């Protein structure tokens, strides 16, 4: 009897010794089963989304699709990604979308180039060293925010009738979200910035070959989504819906040339830009002189743009202070600065 008690104690002690490992094994098995269930639901959700998009006229093709990421995330990889809707086609390189199992409504995407978008007339080509995007959706599936960041972006646009437009930069960031206080207007807030941008058409317009830093903070109304038409058709739908762009801040910094703009823009019945802008600028005497055909005296231009004013810091290389210009009106194809219409300038229809 005395020997039986120690034997039971040994068995009991061994049970508690192996219990944590058994529980860990059971947890691993349960987690694996749960992950594969989540993987299957993700595949079904993706197939359902592609089918819903197809019913809406948007045909997505995910080439050589794979789903991986075990054990803590779900990765959906498309070696190629193509979109077609109506006359518009778009193609991307390898695209990888990742969501954490514990945070499924935040999706991180990495997209490889090149990008090509065409509507049969206008073609946009893009490339980059690294492009990442994050997408946040609400519990009901609504879009909350899209953010994009790209290193060394390059883009060219052909087919506009004015020659090819090209540009590049060191870094680009773009953020888009629905405006919660203007849902009835289908408004989207857009914030974008490009550092060290090189845009030949901008060099020709305001002079200088220095890279530019560009920043934009705008709200676009009637931005209810891509309809699948050509660029011309999309713009006309937006114009007919009463769409406009509220410019909260549009700024460019190019060497000693600086400009900041606020106001609003839309398209008139003749498809020309229309609206009113307030500007503050420095170092743009050459641009204003070119616009006016040299009819505005150099002294007046200098006064308008603060020429000769002291810099912000008083140092030789410091940037000059911005000078506020008279309001700029775009109306009936003309541009007026204050009460004066700028001669020799006619706004042409965009389409």
mmCIF file of C-alpha atoms in Angstrom:
data_model
loop_
_atom_site.group_PDB
_atom_site.id
_atom_site.type_symbol
_atom_site.label_atom_id
_atom_site.label_comp_id
_atom_site.label_asym_id
_atom_site.label_seq_id
_atom_site.Cartn_x
_atom_site.Cartn_y
_atom_site.Cartn_z
ATOM 1 C CA UNK A 1 0.000 0.000 0.000
ATOM 2 C CA UNK A 2 2.798 2.381 0.765
ATOM 3 C CA UNK A 3 4.307 1.792 -2.714
ATOM 4 C CA UNK A 4 1.008 2.441 -4.590
ATOM 5 C CA UNK A 5 0.666 6.032 -3.358
ATOM 6 C CA UNK A 6 4.001 7.257 -4.795
ATOM 7 C CA UNK A 7 3.131 5.631 -8.142
ATOM 8 C CA UNK A 8 -0.134 7.592 -8.354
ATOM 9 C CA UNK A 9 1.730 10.777 -7.454
ATOM 10 C CA UNK A 10 4.267 10.153 -10.268
ATOM 11 C CA UNK A 11 1.471 9.630 -12.809
ATOM 12 C CA UNK A 12 -0.282 12.764 -11.580
ATOM 13 C CA UNK A 13 2.903 14.866 -11.827
ATOM 14 C CA UNK A 14 3.601 13.607 -15.371
ATOM 15 C CA UNK A 15 0.064 14.556 -16.415
ATOM 16 C CA UNK A 16 0.583 18.189 -15.446
ATOM 17 C CA UNK A 17 4.021 18.124 -17.087
ATOM 18 C CA UNK A 18 2.599 17.243 -20.511
ATOM 19 C CA UNK A 19 -0.654 19.229 -20.258
ATOM 20 C CA UNK A 20 0.777 22.566 -21.556
ATOM 21 C CA UNK A 21 2.211 20.842 -24.644
ATOM 22 C CA UNK A 22 -1.063 19.084 -25.331
ATOM 23 C CA UNK A 23 -2.993 22.354 -24.989
ATOM 24 C CA UNK A 24 -0.506 24.109 -27.269
ATOM 25 C CA UNK A 25 -0.921 21.394 -29.884
ATOM 26 C CA UNK A 26 -4.704 21.655 -29.683
ATOM 27 C CA UNK A 27 -4.480 25.448 -29.993
ATOM 28 C CA UNK A 28 -2.240 25.126 -33.064
ATOM 29 C CA UNK A 29 -4.667 22.697 -34.670
ATOM 30 C CA UNK A 30 -7.634 24.977 -33.893
ATOM 31 C CA UNK A 31 -5.763 28.022 -35.253
ATOM 32 C CA UNK A 32 -4.837 26.161 -38.434
ATOM 33 C CA UNK A 33 -8.429 25.123 -38.978
ATOM 34 C CA UNK A 34 -9.569 28.705 -38.363
ATOM 35 C CA UNK A 35 -6.948 30.124 -40.767
ATOM 36 C CA UNK A 36 -7.966 27.786 -43.580
ATOM 37 C CA UNK A 37 -11.602 28.711 -42.941
ATOM 38 C CA UNK A 38 -10.679 32.406 -43.158
ATOM 39 C CA UNK A 39 -8.664 31.691 -46.312
ATOM 40 C CA UNK A 40 -11.655 30.007 -47.928
ATOM 41 C CA UNK A 41 -13.935 32.891 -46.943
ATOM 42 C CA UNK A 42 -11.424 35.364 -48.393
ATOM 43 C CA UNK A 43 -11.374 33.443 -51.680
ATOM 44 C CA UNK A 44 -15.174 33.338 -51.766
ATOM 45 C CA UNK A 45 -15.387 37.053 -50.932
ATOM 46 C CA UNK A 46 -12.912 37.888 -53.700
ATOM 47 C CA UNK A 47 -14.812 35.786 -56.228
ATOM 48 C CA UNK A 48 -18.063 37.427 -55.136
ATOM 49 C CA UNK A 49 -16.533 40.907 -55.450
ATOM 50 C CA UNK A 50 -15.194 40.153 -58.940
ATOM 51 C CA UNK A 51 -18.628 38.860 -59.954
ATOM 52 C CA UNK A 52 -20.333 41.967 -58.544
ATOM 53 C CA UNK A 53 -17.842 44.186 -60.380
ATOM 54 C CA UNK A 54 -18.535 42.288 -63.598
ATOM 55 C CA UNK A 55 -22.268 42.921 -63.183
ATOM 56 C CA UNK A 56 -21.383 46.612 -62.878
ATOM 57 C CA UNK A 57 -19.402 46.475 -66.120
ATOM 58 C CA UNK A 58 -15.923 46.302 -64.580
ATOM 59 C CA UNK A 59 -14.058 43.162 -65.565
ATOM 60 C CA UNK A 60 -11.104 42.366 -63.307
ATOM 61 C CA UNK A 61 -8.620 39.628 -64.194
ATOM 62 C CA UNK A 62 -6.219 38.325 -61.547
ATOM 63 C CA UNK A 63 -3.589 36.246 -63.348
ATOM 64 C CA UNK A 64 -2.140 33.172 -61.564
ATOM 65 C CA UNK A 65 -3.904 33.946 -58.293
ATOM 66 C CA UNK A 66 -2.495 32.465 -55.108
ATOM 67 C CA UNK A 67 -3.617 32.813 -51.488
ATOM 68 C CA UNK A 68 -1.034 32.386 -48.730
ATOM 69 C CA UNK A 69 0.112 34.040 -45.481
ATOM 70 C CA UNK A 70 -0.314 31.298 -42.866
ATOM 71 C CA UNK A 71 -0.447 31.637 -39.890
ATOM 72 C CA UNK A 72 -1.199 35.277 -39.026
ATOM 73 C CA UNK A 73 -2.271 36.957 -42.257
ATOM 74 C CA UNK A 74 -3.984 36.378 -45.572
ATOM 75 C CA UNK A 75 -2.097 37.268 -48.751
ATOM 76 C CA UNK A 76 -3.761 37.396 -52.158
ATOM 77 C CA UNK A 77 -1.241 37.574 -54.995
ATOM 78 C CA UNK A 78 -1.964 38.297 -58.659
ATOM 79 C CA UNK A 79 1.018 37.962 -60.985
ATOM 80 C CA UNK A 80 -0.835 40.309 -63.342
ATOM 81 C CA UNK A 81 -3.890 42.466 -62.719
ATOM 82 C CA UNK A 82 -6.058 43.833 -65.519
ATOM 83 C CA UNK A 83 -9.211 45.927 -65.608
ATOM 84 C CA UNK A 84 -11.564 46.559 -68.494
ATOM 85 C CA UNK A 85 -14.686 48.643 -68.535
ATOM 86 C CA UNK A 86 -16.150 49.889 -71.764
ATOM 87 C CA UNK A 87 -13.421 51.513 -73.814
ATOM 88 C CA UNK A 88 -11.089 51.848 -70.839
ATOM 89 C CA UNK A 89 -8.409 49.281 -70.075
ATOM 90 C CA UNK A 90 -5.825 49.246 -67.301
ATOM 91 C CA UNK A 91 -3.007 46.842 -66.557
ATOM 92 C CA UNK A 92 -0.657 46.469 -63.595
ATOM 93 C CA UNK A 93 2.247 44.214 -62.744
ATOM 94 C CA UNK A 94 2.403 41.785 -59.823
ATOM 95 C CA UNK A 95 -0.058 42.858 -57.119
ATOM 96 C CA UNK A 96 -0.007 41.576 -53.551
ATOM 97 C CA UNK A 97 -2.763 42.399 -51.036
ATOM 98 C CA UNK A 98 -2.231 41.536 -47.370
ATOM 99 C CA UNK A 99 -4.620 41.659 -44.405
ATOM 100 C CA UNK A 100 -3.878 40.576 -40.843
ATOM 101 C CA UNK A 101 -6.220 37.925 -39.473
ATOM 102 C CA UNK A 102 -6.943 40.100 -36.440
ATOM 103 C CA UNK A 103 -7.426 43.273 -38.561
ATOM 104 C CA UNK A 104 -9.215 42.158 -41.741
ATOM 105 C CA UNK A 105 -10.656 45.562 -42.661
ATOM 106 C CA UNK A 106 -7.237 47.137 -43.239
ATOM 107 C CA UNK A 107 -5.612 45.916 -46.449
ATOM 108 C CA UNK A 108 -2.019 46.688 -47.432
ATOM 109 C CA UNK A 109 -1.243 46.368 -51.143
ATOM 110 C CA UNK A 110 2.039 46.426 -53.027
ATOM 111 C CA UNK A 111 1.846 46.917 -56.781
ATOM 112 C CA UNK A 112 4.634 46.427 -59.287
ATOM 113 C CA UNK A 113 4.775 48.355 -62.535
ATOM 114 C CA UNK A 114 4.403 49.136 -65.246
ATOM 115 C CA UNK A 115 0.969 50.768 -65.350
ATOM 116 C CA UNK A 116 -0.890 51.430 -68.575
ATOM 117 C CA UNK A 117 -4.338 53.022 -68.783
ATOM 118 C CA UNK A 118 -5.996 53.765 -72.121
ATOM 119 C CA UNK A 119 -9.397 54.727 -73.421
ATOM 120 C CA UNK A 120 -8.464 54.240 -77.070
ATOM 121 C CA UNK A 121 -7.384 57.858 -77.499
ATOM 122 C CA UNK A 122 -5.497 58.918 -74.400
ATOM 123 C CA UNK A 123 -2.847 56.623 -72.931
ATOM 124 C CA UNK A 124 -1.238 56.945 -69.512
ATOM 125 C CA UNK A 125 1.969 55.036 -68.793
ATOM 126 C CA UNK A 126 3.478 54.894 -65.313
ATOM 127 C CA UNK A 127 6.349 53.254 -63.474
ATOM 128 C CA UNK A 128 7.923 53.421 -60.018
ATOM 129 C CA UNK A 129 10.507 51.768 -57.807
ATOM 130 C CA UNK A 130 8.047 50.914 -55.033
ATOM 131 C CA UNK A 131 4.309 51.526 -54.745
ATOM 132 C CA UNK A 132 2.313 50.634 -51.648
ATOM 133 C CA UNK A 133 -1.299 51.365 -50.792
ATOM 134 C CA UNK A 134 -3.469 50.914 -47.727
ATOM 135 C CA UNK A 135 -7.239 50.538 -47.867
ATOM 136 C CA UNK A 136 -9.474 50.920 -44.818
ATOM 137 C CA UNK A 137 -13.091 49.789 -44.961
ATOM 138 C CA UNK A 138 -15.900 50.100 -42.445
ATOM 139 C CA UNK A 139 -17.646 47.120 -40.815
ATOM 140 C CA UNK A 140 -20.387 47.495 -43.448
ATOM 141 C CA UNK A 141 -17.865 47.345 -46.293
ATOM 142 C CA UNK A 142 -17.845 51.066 -47.133
ATOM 143 C CA UNK A 143 -14.622 52.767 -48.074
ATOM 144 C CA UNK A 144 -13.108 54.875 -45.292
ATOM 145 C CA UNK A 145 -9.704 55.817 -46.655
ATOM 146 C CA UNK A 146 -7.222 54.992 -49.418
ATOM 147 C CA UNK A 147 -3.572 55.975 -49.125
ATOM 148 C CA UNK A 148 -0.878 55.517 -51.780
ATOM 149 C CA UNK A 149 2.881 56.076 -51.532
ATOM 150 C CA UNK A 150 5.325 55.671 -54.418
ATOM 151 C CA UNK A 151 9.078 56.051 -54.701
ATOM 152 C CA UNK A 152 10.563 57.443 -57.935
ATOM 153 C CA UNK A 153 7.231 57.710 -59.797
ATOM 154 C CA UNK A 154 7.253 58.469 -63.515
ATOM 155 C CA UNK A 155 4.260 59.148 -65.717
ATOM 156 C CA UNK A 156 3.625 60.106 -69.326
ATOM 157 C CA UNK A 157 0.345 61.030 -71.013
ATOM 158 C CA UNK A 158 -0.077 60.772 -74.776
ATOM 159 C CA UNK A 159 -3.021 61.452 -77.068
ATOM 160 C CA UNK A 160 -4.227 64.779 -75.661
ATOM 161 C CA UNK A 161 -3.509 66.603 -78.907
ATOM 162 C CA UNK A 162 -0.956 68.920 -77.305
ATOM 163 C CA UNK A 163 1.989 66.539 -77.404
ATOM 164 C CA UNK A 164 3.149 64.156 -74.728
ATOM 165 C CA UNK A 165 3.061 65.328 -71.124
ATOM 166 C CA UNK A 166 5.635 63.696 -68.879
ATOM 167 C CA UNK A 167 6.767 64.059 -65.295
ATOM 168 C CA UNK A 168 8.707 62.338 -62.566
ATOM 169 C CA UNK A 169 9.439 62.820 -58.893
ATOM 170 C CA UNK A 170 11.332 61.487 -55.919
ATOM 171 C CA UNK A 171 8.333 60.553 -53.773
ATOM 172 C CA UNK A 172 4.551 60.735 -54.165
ATOM 173 C CA UNK A 173 1.822 60.431 -51.557
ATOM 174 C CA UNK A 174 -1.920 60.403 -52.156
ATOM 175 C CA UNK A 175 -4.768 60.136 -49.640
ATOM 176 C CA UNK A 176 -8.470 59.907 -50.540
ATOM 177 C CA UNK A 177 -11.472 59.640 -48.215
ATOM 178 C CA UNK A 178 -15.205 60.391 -48.393
ATOM 179 C CA UNK A 179 -16.035 63.754 -46.851
ATOM 180 C CA UNK A 180 -18.344 62.850 -43.935
ATOM 181 C CA UNK A 181 -19.999 66.281 -43.848
ATOM 182 C CA UNK A 182 -20.760 66.412 -47.601
ATOM 183 C CA UNK A 183 -22.105 62.971 -48.344
ATOM 184 C CA UNK A 184 -25.068 64.412 -50.278
ATOM 185 C CA UNK A 185 -22.593 65.960 -52.736
ATOM 186 C CA UNK A 186 -20.691 62.676 -53.071
ATOM 187 C CA UNK A 187 -17.588 64.617 -52.069
ATOM 188 C CA UNK A 188 -14.120 63.120 -51.744
ATOM 189 C CA UNK A 189 -11.234 64.771 -49.904
ATOM 190 C CA UNK A 190 -7.917 64.417 -51.709
ATOM 191 C CA UNK A 191 -4.491 65.262 -50.291
ATOM 192 C CA UNK A 192 -1.439 64.766 -52.520
ATOM 193 C CA UNK A 193 2.208 65.715 -52.528
ATOM 194 C CA UNK A 194 5.178 65.175 -54.826
ATOM 195 C CA UNK A 195 8.763 65.963 -53.840
ATOM 196 C CA UNK A 196 11.450 66.926 -56.346
ATOM 197 C CA UNK A 197 9.058 66.772 -59.273
ATOM 198 C CA UNK A 198 10.493 67.340 -62.737
ATOM 199 C CA UNK A 199 7.816 68.423 -65.219
ATOM 200 C CA UNK A 200 9.114 69.886 -68.506
ATOM 201 C CA UNK A 201 5.837 71.665 -69.272
ATOM 202 C CA UNK A 202 6.094 73.450 -65.906
ATOM 203 C CA UNK A 203 9.688 74.470 -66.657
ATOM 204 C CA UNK A 204 8.569 75.980 -69.947
ATOM 205 C CA UNK A 205 5.666 77.816 -68.294
ATOM 206 C CA UNK A 206 7.357 79.507 -65.337
ATOM 207 C CA UNK A 207 11.035 79.059 -66.188
ATOM 208 C CA UNK A 208 13.909 77.374 -64.429
ATOM 209 C CA UNK A 209 15.014 73.765 -64.430
ATOM 210 C CA UNK A 210 14.937 73.227 -60.671
ATOM 211 C CA UNK A 211 12.792 70.384 -59.324
ATOM 212 C CA UNK A 212 9.476 71.415 -57.775
ATOM 213 C CA UNK A 213 7.745 70.390 -54.566
ATOM 214 C CA UNK A 214 3.994 70.182 -55.117
ATOM 215 C CA UNK A 215 1.216 69.929 -52.515
ATOM 216 C CA UNK A 216 -2.540 69.775 -53.008
ATOM 217 C CA UNK A 217 -5.453 69.657 -50.584
ATOM 218 C CA UNK A 218 -8.751 69.605 -52.467
ATOM 219 C CA UNK A 219 -12.321 68.330 -52.309
ATOM 220 C CA UNK A 220 -13.970 66.922 -55.438
ATOM 221 C CA UNK A 221 -17.769 66.826 -55.516
ATOM 222 C CA UNK A 222 -19.925 64.389 -57.511
ATOM 223 C CA UNK A 223 -17.072 61.878 -57.363
ATOM 224 C CA UNK A 224 -19.359 58.869 -57.270
ATOM 225 C CA UNK A 225 -17.029 56.507 -59.062
ATOM 226 C CA UNK A 226 -15.642 55.349 -62.349
ATOM 227 C CA UNK A 227 -18.347 54.782 -64.981
ATOM 228 C CA UNK A 228 -16.114 53.077 -67.525
ATOM 229 C CA UNK A 229 -16.356 55.589 -70.341
ATOM 230 C CA UNK A 230 -13.596 57.458 -72.075
ATOM 231 C CA UNK A 231 -11.932 60.357 -70.296
ATOM 232 C CA UNK A 232 -14.129 62.738 -72.291
ATOM 233 C CA UNK A 233 -17.283 60.858 -71.301
ATOM 234 C CA UNK A 234 -16.237 60.757 -67.652
ATOM 235 C CA UNK A 235 -15.577 64.504 -67.595
ATOM 236 C CA UNK A 236 -18.896 65.243 -69.264
ATOM 237 C CA UNK A 237 -20.799 63.094 -66.759
ATOM 238 C CA UNK A 238 -19.009 64.884 -63.913
ATOM 239 C CA UNK A 239 -19.747 68.316 -65.420
ATOM 240 C CA UNK A 240 -23.430 67.541 -66.026
ATOM 241 C CA UNK A 241 -23.740 66.365 -62.412
ATOM 242 C CA UNK A 242 -22.525 69.779 -61.232
ATOM 243 C CA UNK A 243 -19.126 68.554 -60.133
ATOM 244 C CA UNK A 244 -16.516 71.037 -58.993
ATOM 245 C CA UNK A 245 -13.131 71.130 -57.294
ATOM 246 C CA UNK A 246 -12.795 73.077 -54.059
ATOM 247 C CA UNK A 247 -9.119 73.981 -53.715
ATOM 248 C CA UNK A 248 -8.296 74.296 -50.039
ATOM 249 C CA UNK A 249 -4.599 74.681 -50.840
ATOM 250 C CA UNK A 250 -2.547 74.139 -53.980
ATOM 251 C CA UNK A 251 1.124 75.020 -53.561
ATOM 252 C CA UNK A 252 4.235 74.792 -55.723
ATOM 253 C CA UNK A 253 7.799 75.570 -54.680
ATOM 254 C CA UNK A 254 10.362 75.696 -57.506
ATOM 255 C CA UNK A 255 13.685 77.281 -56.684
ATOM 256 C CA UNK A 256 12.985 80.934 -55.864
ATOM 257 C CA UNK A 257 9.535 80.676 -57.445
ATOM 258 C CA UNK A 258 6.612 79.990 -55.130
ATOM 259 C CA UNK A 259 2.861 80.051 -55.528
ATOM 260 C CA UNK A 260 -0.102 79.189 -53.306
ATOM 261 C CA UNK A 261 -3.674 78.987 -54.588
ATOM 262 C CA UNK A 262 -7.141 78.621 -53.062
ATOM 263 C CA UNK A 263 -10.567 78.753 -54.676
ATOM 264 C CA UNK A 264 -12.816 76.588 -56.822
ATOM 265 C CA UNK A 265 -12.852 75.255 -60.366
ATOM 266 C CA UNK A 266 -15.447 73.642 -62.605
ATOM 267 C CA UNK A 267 -16.122 73.204 -66.321
ATOM 268 C CA UNK A 268 -18.440 75.595 -68.166
ATOM 269 C CA UNK A 269 -20.886 74.715 -70.956
ATOM 270 C CA UNK A 270 -18.069 74.958 -73.497
ATOM 271 C CA UNK A 271 -15.922 72.565 -71.432
ATOM 272 C CA UNK A 272 -13.489 75.319 -70.425
ATOM 273 C CA UNK A 273 -12.105 75.779 -66.900
ATOM 274 C CA UNK A 274 -14.135 78.289 -64.883
ATOM 275 C CA UNK A 275 -14.049 79.558 -61.321
ATOM 276 C CA UNK A 276 -12.237 81.966 -59.054
ATOM 277 C CA UNK A 277 -8.851 81.666 -57.388
ATOM 278 C CA UNK A 278 -6.923 83.637 -54.826
ATOM 279 C CA UNK A 279 -3.169 83.523 -55.264
ATOM 280 C CA UNK A 280 -0.059 84.451 -53.385
ATOM 281 C CA UNK A 281 3.222 84.264 -55.269
ATOM 282 C CA UNK A 282 6.863 85.217 -55.391
ATOM 283 C CA UNK A 283 9.366 85.081 -58.225
ATOM 284 C CA UNK A 284 6.801 84.667 -61.010
ATOM 285 C CA UNK A 285 7.381 87.988 -62.779
ATOM 286 C CA UNK A 286 8.323 86.226 -66.006
ATOM 287 C CA UNK A 287 5.145 84.157 -66.021
ATOM 288 C CA UNK A 288 2.851 87.160 -65.549
ATOM 289 C CA UNK A 289 4.769 89.150 -68.150
ATOM 290 C CA UNK A 290 4.347 86.302 -70.647
ATOM 291 C CA UNK A 291 0.630 86.016 -69.899
ATOM 292 C CA UNK A 292 0.081 89.711 -70.428
ATOM 293 C CA UNK A 293 2.234 89.832 -73.534
ATOM 294 C CA UNK A 294 4.500 92.361 -71.858
ATOM 295 C CA UNK A 295 1.674 94.894 -71.602
ATOM 296 C CA UNK A 296 1.954 95.159 -67.832
ATOM 297 C CA UNK A 297 4.954 97.174 -66.785
ATOM 298 C CA UNK A 298 7.833 95.531 -64.971
ATOM 299 C CA UNK A 299 7.486 97.881 -61.980
ATOM 300 C CA UNK A 300 3.814 96.978 -61.593
ATOM 301 C CA UNK A 301 4.586 93.269 -61.856
ATOM 302 C CA UNK A 302 7.272 93.668 -59.250
ATOM 303 C CA UNK A 303 4.843 95.433 -56.919
ATOM 304 C CA UNK A 304 2.203 92.739 -57.435
ATOM 305 C CA UNK A 305 4.602 89.923 -56.724
ATOM 306 C CA UNK A 306 6.553 91.571 -53.971
ATOM 307 C CA UNK A 307 9.726 91.892 -56.023
ATOM 308 C CA UNK A 308 12.564 93.236 -53.997
ATOM 309 C CA UNK A 309 10.838 92.544 -50.701
ATOM 310 C CA UNK A 310 12.910 91.245 -47.880
ATOM 311 C CA UNK A 311 13.178 87.525 -47.439
ATOM 312 C CA UNK A 312 11.642 85.733 -44.527
ATOM 313 C CA UNK A 313 14.915 85.350 -42.677
ATOM 314 C CA UNK A 314 17.063 88.099 -44.139
ATOM 315 C CA UNK A 315 19.639 85.578 -45.379
ATOM 316 C CA UNK A 316 20.947 85.676 -48.960
ATOM 317 C CA UNK A 317 19.541 82.260 -49.922
ATOM 318 C CA UNK A 318 16.238 82.608 -48.099
ATOM 319 C CA UNK A 319 13.037 82.545 -50.108
ATOM 320 C CA UNK A 320 11.189 85.836 -50.663
ATOM 321 C CA UNK A 321 7.907 86.495 -48.933
ATOM 322 C CA UNK A 322 4.725 85.686 -50.804
ATOM 323 C CA UNK A 323 2.727 88.620 -52.093
ATOM 324 C CA UNK A 324 -1.068 88.363 -52.379
ATOM 325 C CA UNK A 325 -2.344 88.953 -55.922
ATOM 326 C CA UNK A 326 -5.730 90.300 -56.987
ATOM 327 C CA UNK A 327 -8.386 87.558 -57.357
ATOM 328 C CA UNK A 328 -8.083 85.535 -60.545
ATOM 329 C CA UNK A 329 -11.347 84.823 -62.376
ATOM 330 C CA UNK A 330 -11.775 82.244 -65.112
ATOM 331 C CA UNK A 331 -14.967 83.047 -66.997
ATOM 332 C CA UNK A 332 -16.199 82.631 -70.570
ATOM 333 C CA UNK A 333 -12.770 81.479 -71.694
ATOM 334 C CA UNK A 334 -11.057 84.589 -70.343
ATOM 335 C CA UNK A 335 -8.784 85.185 -67.357
ATOM 336 C CA UNK A 336 -9.205 88.373 -65.348
ATOM 337 C CA UNK A 337 -6.925 89.532 -62.557
ATOM 338 C CA UNK A 338 -8.914 91.917 -60.422
ATOM 339 C CA UNK A 339 -10.841 94.209 -62.795
ATOM 340 C CA UNK A 340 -8.434 93.661 -65.708
ATOM 341 C CA UNK A 341 -8.767 90.939 -68.339
ATOM 342 C CA UNK A 342 -5.387 89.436 -69.198
ATOM 343 C CA UNK A 343 -4.817 90.020 -72.930
ATOM 344 C CA UNK A 344 -3.654 87.365 -75.360
ATOM 345 C CA UNK A 345 -4.958 84.531 -73.175
ATOM 346 C CA UNK A 346 -7.911 82.371 -74.178
ATOM 347 C CA UNK A 347 -8.887 79.229 -72.321
ATOM 348 C CA UNK A 348 -9.515 76.393 -74.735
ATOM 349 C CA UNK A 349 -12.078 73.607 -74.204
ATOM 350 C CA UNK A 350 -10.546 70.568 -72.550
ATOM 351 C CA UNK A 351 -12.535 68.301 -74.871
#
